CSV table of C-alpha atoms in Angstrom, one decimal:
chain,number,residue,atom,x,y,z
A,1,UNK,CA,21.9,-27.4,-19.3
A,2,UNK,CA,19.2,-28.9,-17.2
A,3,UNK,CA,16.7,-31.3,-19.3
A,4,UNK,CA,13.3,-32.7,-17.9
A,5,UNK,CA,14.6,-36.4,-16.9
A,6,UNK,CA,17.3,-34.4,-14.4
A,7,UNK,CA,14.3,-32.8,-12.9
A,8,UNK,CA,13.8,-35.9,-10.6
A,9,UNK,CA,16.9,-35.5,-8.9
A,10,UNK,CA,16.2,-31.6,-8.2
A,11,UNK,CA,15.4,-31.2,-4.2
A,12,UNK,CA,12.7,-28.6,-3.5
A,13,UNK,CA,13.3,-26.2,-1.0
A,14,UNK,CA,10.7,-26.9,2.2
A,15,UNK,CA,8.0,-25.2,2.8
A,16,UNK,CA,8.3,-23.4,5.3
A,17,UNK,CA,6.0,-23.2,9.0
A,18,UNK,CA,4.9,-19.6,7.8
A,19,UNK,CA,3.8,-20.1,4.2
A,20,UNK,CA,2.2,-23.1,5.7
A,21,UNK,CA,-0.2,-20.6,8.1
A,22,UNK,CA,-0.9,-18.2,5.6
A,23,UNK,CA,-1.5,-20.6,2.7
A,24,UNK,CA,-4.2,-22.1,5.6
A,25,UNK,CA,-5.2,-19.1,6.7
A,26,UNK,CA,-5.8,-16.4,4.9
A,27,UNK,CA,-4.4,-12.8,6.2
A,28,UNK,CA,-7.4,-10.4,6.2
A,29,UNK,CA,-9.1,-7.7,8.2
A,30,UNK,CA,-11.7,-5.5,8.6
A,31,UNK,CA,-11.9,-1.8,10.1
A,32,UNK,CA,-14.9,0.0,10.6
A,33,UNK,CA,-14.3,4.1,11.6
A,34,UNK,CA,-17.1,6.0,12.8
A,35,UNK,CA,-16.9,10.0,13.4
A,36,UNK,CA,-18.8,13.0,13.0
A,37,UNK,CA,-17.4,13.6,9.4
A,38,UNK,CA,-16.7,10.4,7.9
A,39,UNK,CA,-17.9,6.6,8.1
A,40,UNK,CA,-15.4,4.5,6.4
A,41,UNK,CA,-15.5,0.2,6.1
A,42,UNK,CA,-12.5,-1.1,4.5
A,43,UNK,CA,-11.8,-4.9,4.2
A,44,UNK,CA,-8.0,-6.0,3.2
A,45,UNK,CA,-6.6,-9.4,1.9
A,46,UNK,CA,-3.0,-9.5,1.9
A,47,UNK,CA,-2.7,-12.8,0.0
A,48,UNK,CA,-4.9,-11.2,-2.5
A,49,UNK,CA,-5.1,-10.7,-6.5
A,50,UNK,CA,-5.4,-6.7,-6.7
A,51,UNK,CA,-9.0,-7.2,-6.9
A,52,UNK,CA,-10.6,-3.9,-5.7
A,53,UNK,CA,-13.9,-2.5,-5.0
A,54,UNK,CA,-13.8,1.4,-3.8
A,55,UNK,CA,-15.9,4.1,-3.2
A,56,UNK,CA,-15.3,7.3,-1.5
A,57,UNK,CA,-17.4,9.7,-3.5
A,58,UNK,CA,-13.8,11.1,-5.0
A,59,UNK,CA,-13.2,10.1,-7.8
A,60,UNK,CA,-9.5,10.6,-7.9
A,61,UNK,CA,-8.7,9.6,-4.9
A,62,UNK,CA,-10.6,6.1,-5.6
A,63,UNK,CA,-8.9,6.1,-9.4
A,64,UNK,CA,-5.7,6.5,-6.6
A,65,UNK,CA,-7.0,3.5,-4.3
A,66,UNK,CA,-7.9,1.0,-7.2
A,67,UNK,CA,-4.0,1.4,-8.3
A,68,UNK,CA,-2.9,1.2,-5.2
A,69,UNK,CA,-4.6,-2.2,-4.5
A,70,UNK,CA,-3.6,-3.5,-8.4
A,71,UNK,CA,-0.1,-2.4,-8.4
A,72,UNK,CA,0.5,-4.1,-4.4
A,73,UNK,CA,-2.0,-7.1,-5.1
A,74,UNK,CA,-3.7,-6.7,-2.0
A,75,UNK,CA,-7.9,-7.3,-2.2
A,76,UNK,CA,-9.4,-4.2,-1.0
A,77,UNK,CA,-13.3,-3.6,-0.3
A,78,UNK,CA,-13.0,0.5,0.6
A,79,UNK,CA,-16.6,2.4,1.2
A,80,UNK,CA,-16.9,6.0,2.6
A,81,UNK,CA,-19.2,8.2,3.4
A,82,UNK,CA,-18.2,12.1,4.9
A,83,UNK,CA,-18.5,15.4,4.7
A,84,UNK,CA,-17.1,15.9,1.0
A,85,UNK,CA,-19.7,18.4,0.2
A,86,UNK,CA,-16.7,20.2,2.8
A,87,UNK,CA,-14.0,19.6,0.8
A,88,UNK,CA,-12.5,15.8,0.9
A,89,UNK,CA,-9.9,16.5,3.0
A,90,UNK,CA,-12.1,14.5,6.2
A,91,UNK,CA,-12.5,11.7,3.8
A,92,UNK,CA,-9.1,11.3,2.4
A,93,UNK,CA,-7.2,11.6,5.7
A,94,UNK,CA,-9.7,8.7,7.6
A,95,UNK,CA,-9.4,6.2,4.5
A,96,UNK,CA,-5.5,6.6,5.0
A,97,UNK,CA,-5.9,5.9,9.0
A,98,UNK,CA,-8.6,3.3,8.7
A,99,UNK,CA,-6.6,1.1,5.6
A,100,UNK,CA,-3.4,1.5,7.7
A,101,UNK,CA,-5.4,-0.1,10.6
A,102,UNK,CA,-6.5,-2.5,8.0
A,103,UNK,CA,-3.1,-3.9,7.2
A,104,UNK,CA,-1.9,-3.7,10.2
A,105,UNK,CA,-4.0,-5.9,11.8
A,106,UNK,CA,-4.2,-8.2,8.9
A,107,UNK,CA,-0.3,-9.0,9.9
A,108,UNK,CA,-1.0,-9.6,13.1
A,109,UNK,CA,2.4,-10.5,14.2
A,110,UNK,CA,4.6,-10.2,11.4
A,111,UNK,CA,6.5,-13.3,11.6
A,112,UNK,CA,8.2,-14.8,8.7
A,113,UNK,CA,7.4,-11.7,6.4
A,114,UNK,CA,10.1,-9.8,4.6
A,115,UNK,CA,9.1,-6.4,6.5
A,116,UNK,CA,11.3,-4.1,4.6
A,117,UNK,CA,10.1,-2.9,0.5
A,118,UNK,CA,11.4,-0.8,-1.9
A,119,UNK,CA,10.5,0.7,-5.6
A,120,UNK,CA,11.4,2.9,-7.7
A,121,UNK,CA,8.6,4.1,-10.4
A,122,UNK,CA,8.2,5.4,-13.1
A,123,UNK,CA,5.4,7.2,-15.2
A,124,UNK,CA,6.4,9.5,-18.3
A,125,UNK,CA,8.0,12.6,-16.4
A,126,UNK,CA,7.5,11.4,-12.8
A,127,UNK,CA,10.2,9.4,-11.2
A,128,UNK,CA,9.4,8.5,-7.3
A,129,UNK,CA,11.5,6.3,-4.4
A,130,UNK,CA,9.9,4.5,-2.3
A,131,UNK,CA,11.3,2.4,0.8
A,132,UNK,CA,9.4,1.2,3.4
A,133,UNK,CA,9.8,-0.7,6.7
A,134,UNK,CA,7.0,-2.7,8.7
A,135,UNK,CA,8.6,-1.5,12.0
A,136,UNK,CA,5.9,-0.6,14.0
A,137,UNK,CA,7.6,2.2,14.5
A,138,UNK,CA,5.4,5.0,12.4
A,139,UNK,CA,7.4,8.0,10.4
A,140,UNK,CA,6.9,9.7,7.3
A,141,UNK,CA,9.3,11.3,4.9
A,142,UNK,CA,7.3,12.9,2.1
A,143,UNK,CA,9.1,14.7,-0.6
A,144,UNK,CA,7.0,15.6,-3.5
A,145,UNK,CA,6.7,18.9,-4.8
A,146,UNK,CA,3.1,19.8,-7.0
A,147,UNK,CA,3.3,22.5,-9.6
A,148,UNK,CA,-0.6,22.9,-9.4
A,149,UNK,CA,-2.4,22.8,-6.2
A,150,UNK,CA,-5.4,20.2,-7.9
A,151,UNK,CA,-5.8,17.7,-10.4
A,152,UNK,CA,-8.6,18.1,-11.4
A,153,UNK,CA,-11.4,19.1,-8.2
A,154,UNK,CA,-8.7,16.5,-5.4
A,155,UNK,CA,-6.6,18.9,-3.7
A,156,UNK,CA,-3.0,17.5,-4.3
A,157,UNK,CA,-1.8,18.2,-0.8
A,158,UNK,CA,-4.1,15.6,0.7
A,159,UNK,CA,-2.0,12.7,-0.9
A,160,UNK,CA,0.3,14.0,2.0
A,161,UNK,CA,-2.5,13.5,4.4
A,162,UNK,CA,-3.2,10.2,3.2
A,163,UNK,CA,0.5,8.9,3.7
A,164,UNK,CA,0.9,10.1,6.9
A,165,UNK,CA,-2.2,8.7,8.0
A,166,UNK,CA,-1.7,5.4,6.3
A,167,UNK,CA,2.1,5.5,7.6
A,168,UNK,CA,0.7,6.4,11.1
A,169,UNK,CA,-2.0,4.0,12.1
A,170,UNK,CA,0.0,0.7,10.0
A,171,UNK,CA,3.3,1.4,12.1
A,172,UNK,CA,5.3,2.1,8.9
A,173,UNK,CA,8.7,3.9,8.5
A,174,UNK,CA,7.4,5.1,4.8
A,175,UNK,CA,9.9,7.3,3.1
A,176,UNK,CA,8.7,8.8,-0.4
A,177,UNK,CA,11.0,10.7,-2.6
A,178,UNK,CA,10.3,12.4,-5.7
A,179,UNK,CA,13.5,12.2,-8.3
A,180,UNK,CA,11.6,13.7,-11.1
A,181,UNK,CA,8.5,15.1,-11.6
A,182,UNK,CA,6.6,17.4,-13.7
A,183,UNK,CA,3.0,16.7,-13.8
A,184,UNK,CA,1.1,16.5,-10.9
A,185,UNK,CA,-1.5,13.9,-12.3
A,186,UNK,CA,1.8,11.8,-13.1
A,187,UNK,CA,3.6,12.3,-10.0
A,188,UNK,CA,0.4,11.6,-7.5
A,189,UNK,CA,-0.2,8.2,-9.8
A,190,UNK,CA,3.6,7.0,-9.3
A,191,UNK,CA,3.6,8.0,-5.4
A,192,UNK,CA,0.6,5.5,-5.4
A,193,UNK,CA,1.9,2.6,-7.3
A,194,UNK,CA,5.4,3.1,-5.7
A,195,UNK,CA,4.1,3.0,-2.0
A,196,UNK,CA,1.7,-0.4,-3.0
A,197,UNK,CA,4.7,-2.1,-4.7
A,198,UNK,CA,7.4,-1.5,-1.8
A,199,UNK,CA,4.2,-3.0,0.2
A,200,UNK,CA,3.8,-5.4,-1.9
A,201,UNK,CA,6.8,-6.7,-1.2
A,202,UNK,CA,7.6,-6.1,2.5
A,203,UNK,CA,4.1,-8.2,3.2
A,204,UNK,CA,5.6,-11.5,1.2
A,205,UNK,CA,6.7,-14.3,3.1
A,206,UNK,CA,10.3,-15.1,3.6
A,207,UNK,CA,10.7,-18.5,4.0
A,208,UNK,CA,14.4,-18.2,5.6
A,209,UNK,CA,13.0,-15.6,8.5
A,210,UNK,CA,11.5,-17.6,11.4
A,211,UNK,CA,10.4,-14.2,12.9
């Protein structure tokens, strides 16, 4: 049993170089995407608190971006503006390219970080996988199946969009697999908090990797 006076004699691991830089410097980005459809500003903190602040005009899908920022405890500032009075398909799919560009940059060059993340999630039927690599090396698995095309007005097979996007433009190797599943409300919702936790931790610093 340890007691208080042994605490003096306890040697503290060193900080390393890495959490040095990133305690000094804080890892953040900003993207700004222009196009005919959509105009999309996202700002991303990596050393963050989950503090969010979104707005795309879908409600949703910004319900879907404040848990994904909460649940991987990364700060992001998200507006958009598109052609939603379309459908939100423009939207969606440019939030998921211009956040991946977000993080990505944000890294810069990845050393010391612990690059790979995994969780597994659950949310009263729903049961999804996620693992994740910050490769550089971009490729989606996506294996969800929806038993209703919406929930509510979002069309459910834009969260595909949004991954692969997302997975695209941040150089991820994301793999998503649903293991149960019932309700499409709950099975969007845990593909969400899955993918921000498996970020959540691939983006910590290891302070035994030198690169």
């Amino acid at each position: 049993m340890l007691h208080l006076w042994d605490l003096a004699f306890v040697k503290t691991r060193p900080i390393s170089q890495y959490e040095l830089e990133i305690g000094n410097h804080m890892r953040t980005a900003s993207i700004k995407r222009n196009t005919k459809e959509t105009k999309i500003t996202v700002t991303v903190n990596l050393d963050g608190t989950g503090t969010y602040a979104n707005n795309t005009g879908v409600g949703f899908f910004d319900h879907m971006l404040d848990q994904f920022s909460r649940h991987s405890m990364l700060d992001i500032i998200l507006t958009g503006k598109g052609d939603t009075h379309i459908d939100a398909h423009h939207i969606v799919e440019d939030c998921g390219i211009a956040l991946g560009q977000a993080i990505n940059k944000a890294l810069g060059d990845k050393k010391g970080i612990s690059r790979y993340g995994y969780c597994c999630l659950a949310m009263d039927d729903s049961l999804v996988r996620t693992s994740l690599d910050l490769s550089g090396r971009p490729f989606l698995i996506f294996n969800l199946s929806f038993k209703t095309q919406k929930v509510g007005t979002f069309d459910v097979e834009l969260v595909r969009e949004f991954f692969q996007a997302f997975s695209t433009h941040g150089g991820i190797t994301l793999h998503i697999d649903q293991l149960h599943g019932i309700n499409s409300h709950h099975l969007v919702e845990a593909a969400f908090k899955s993918v921000a936790r498996a970020l959540r931790m691939a983006v910590e610093a290891d302070p035994r990797m030198k690169d």
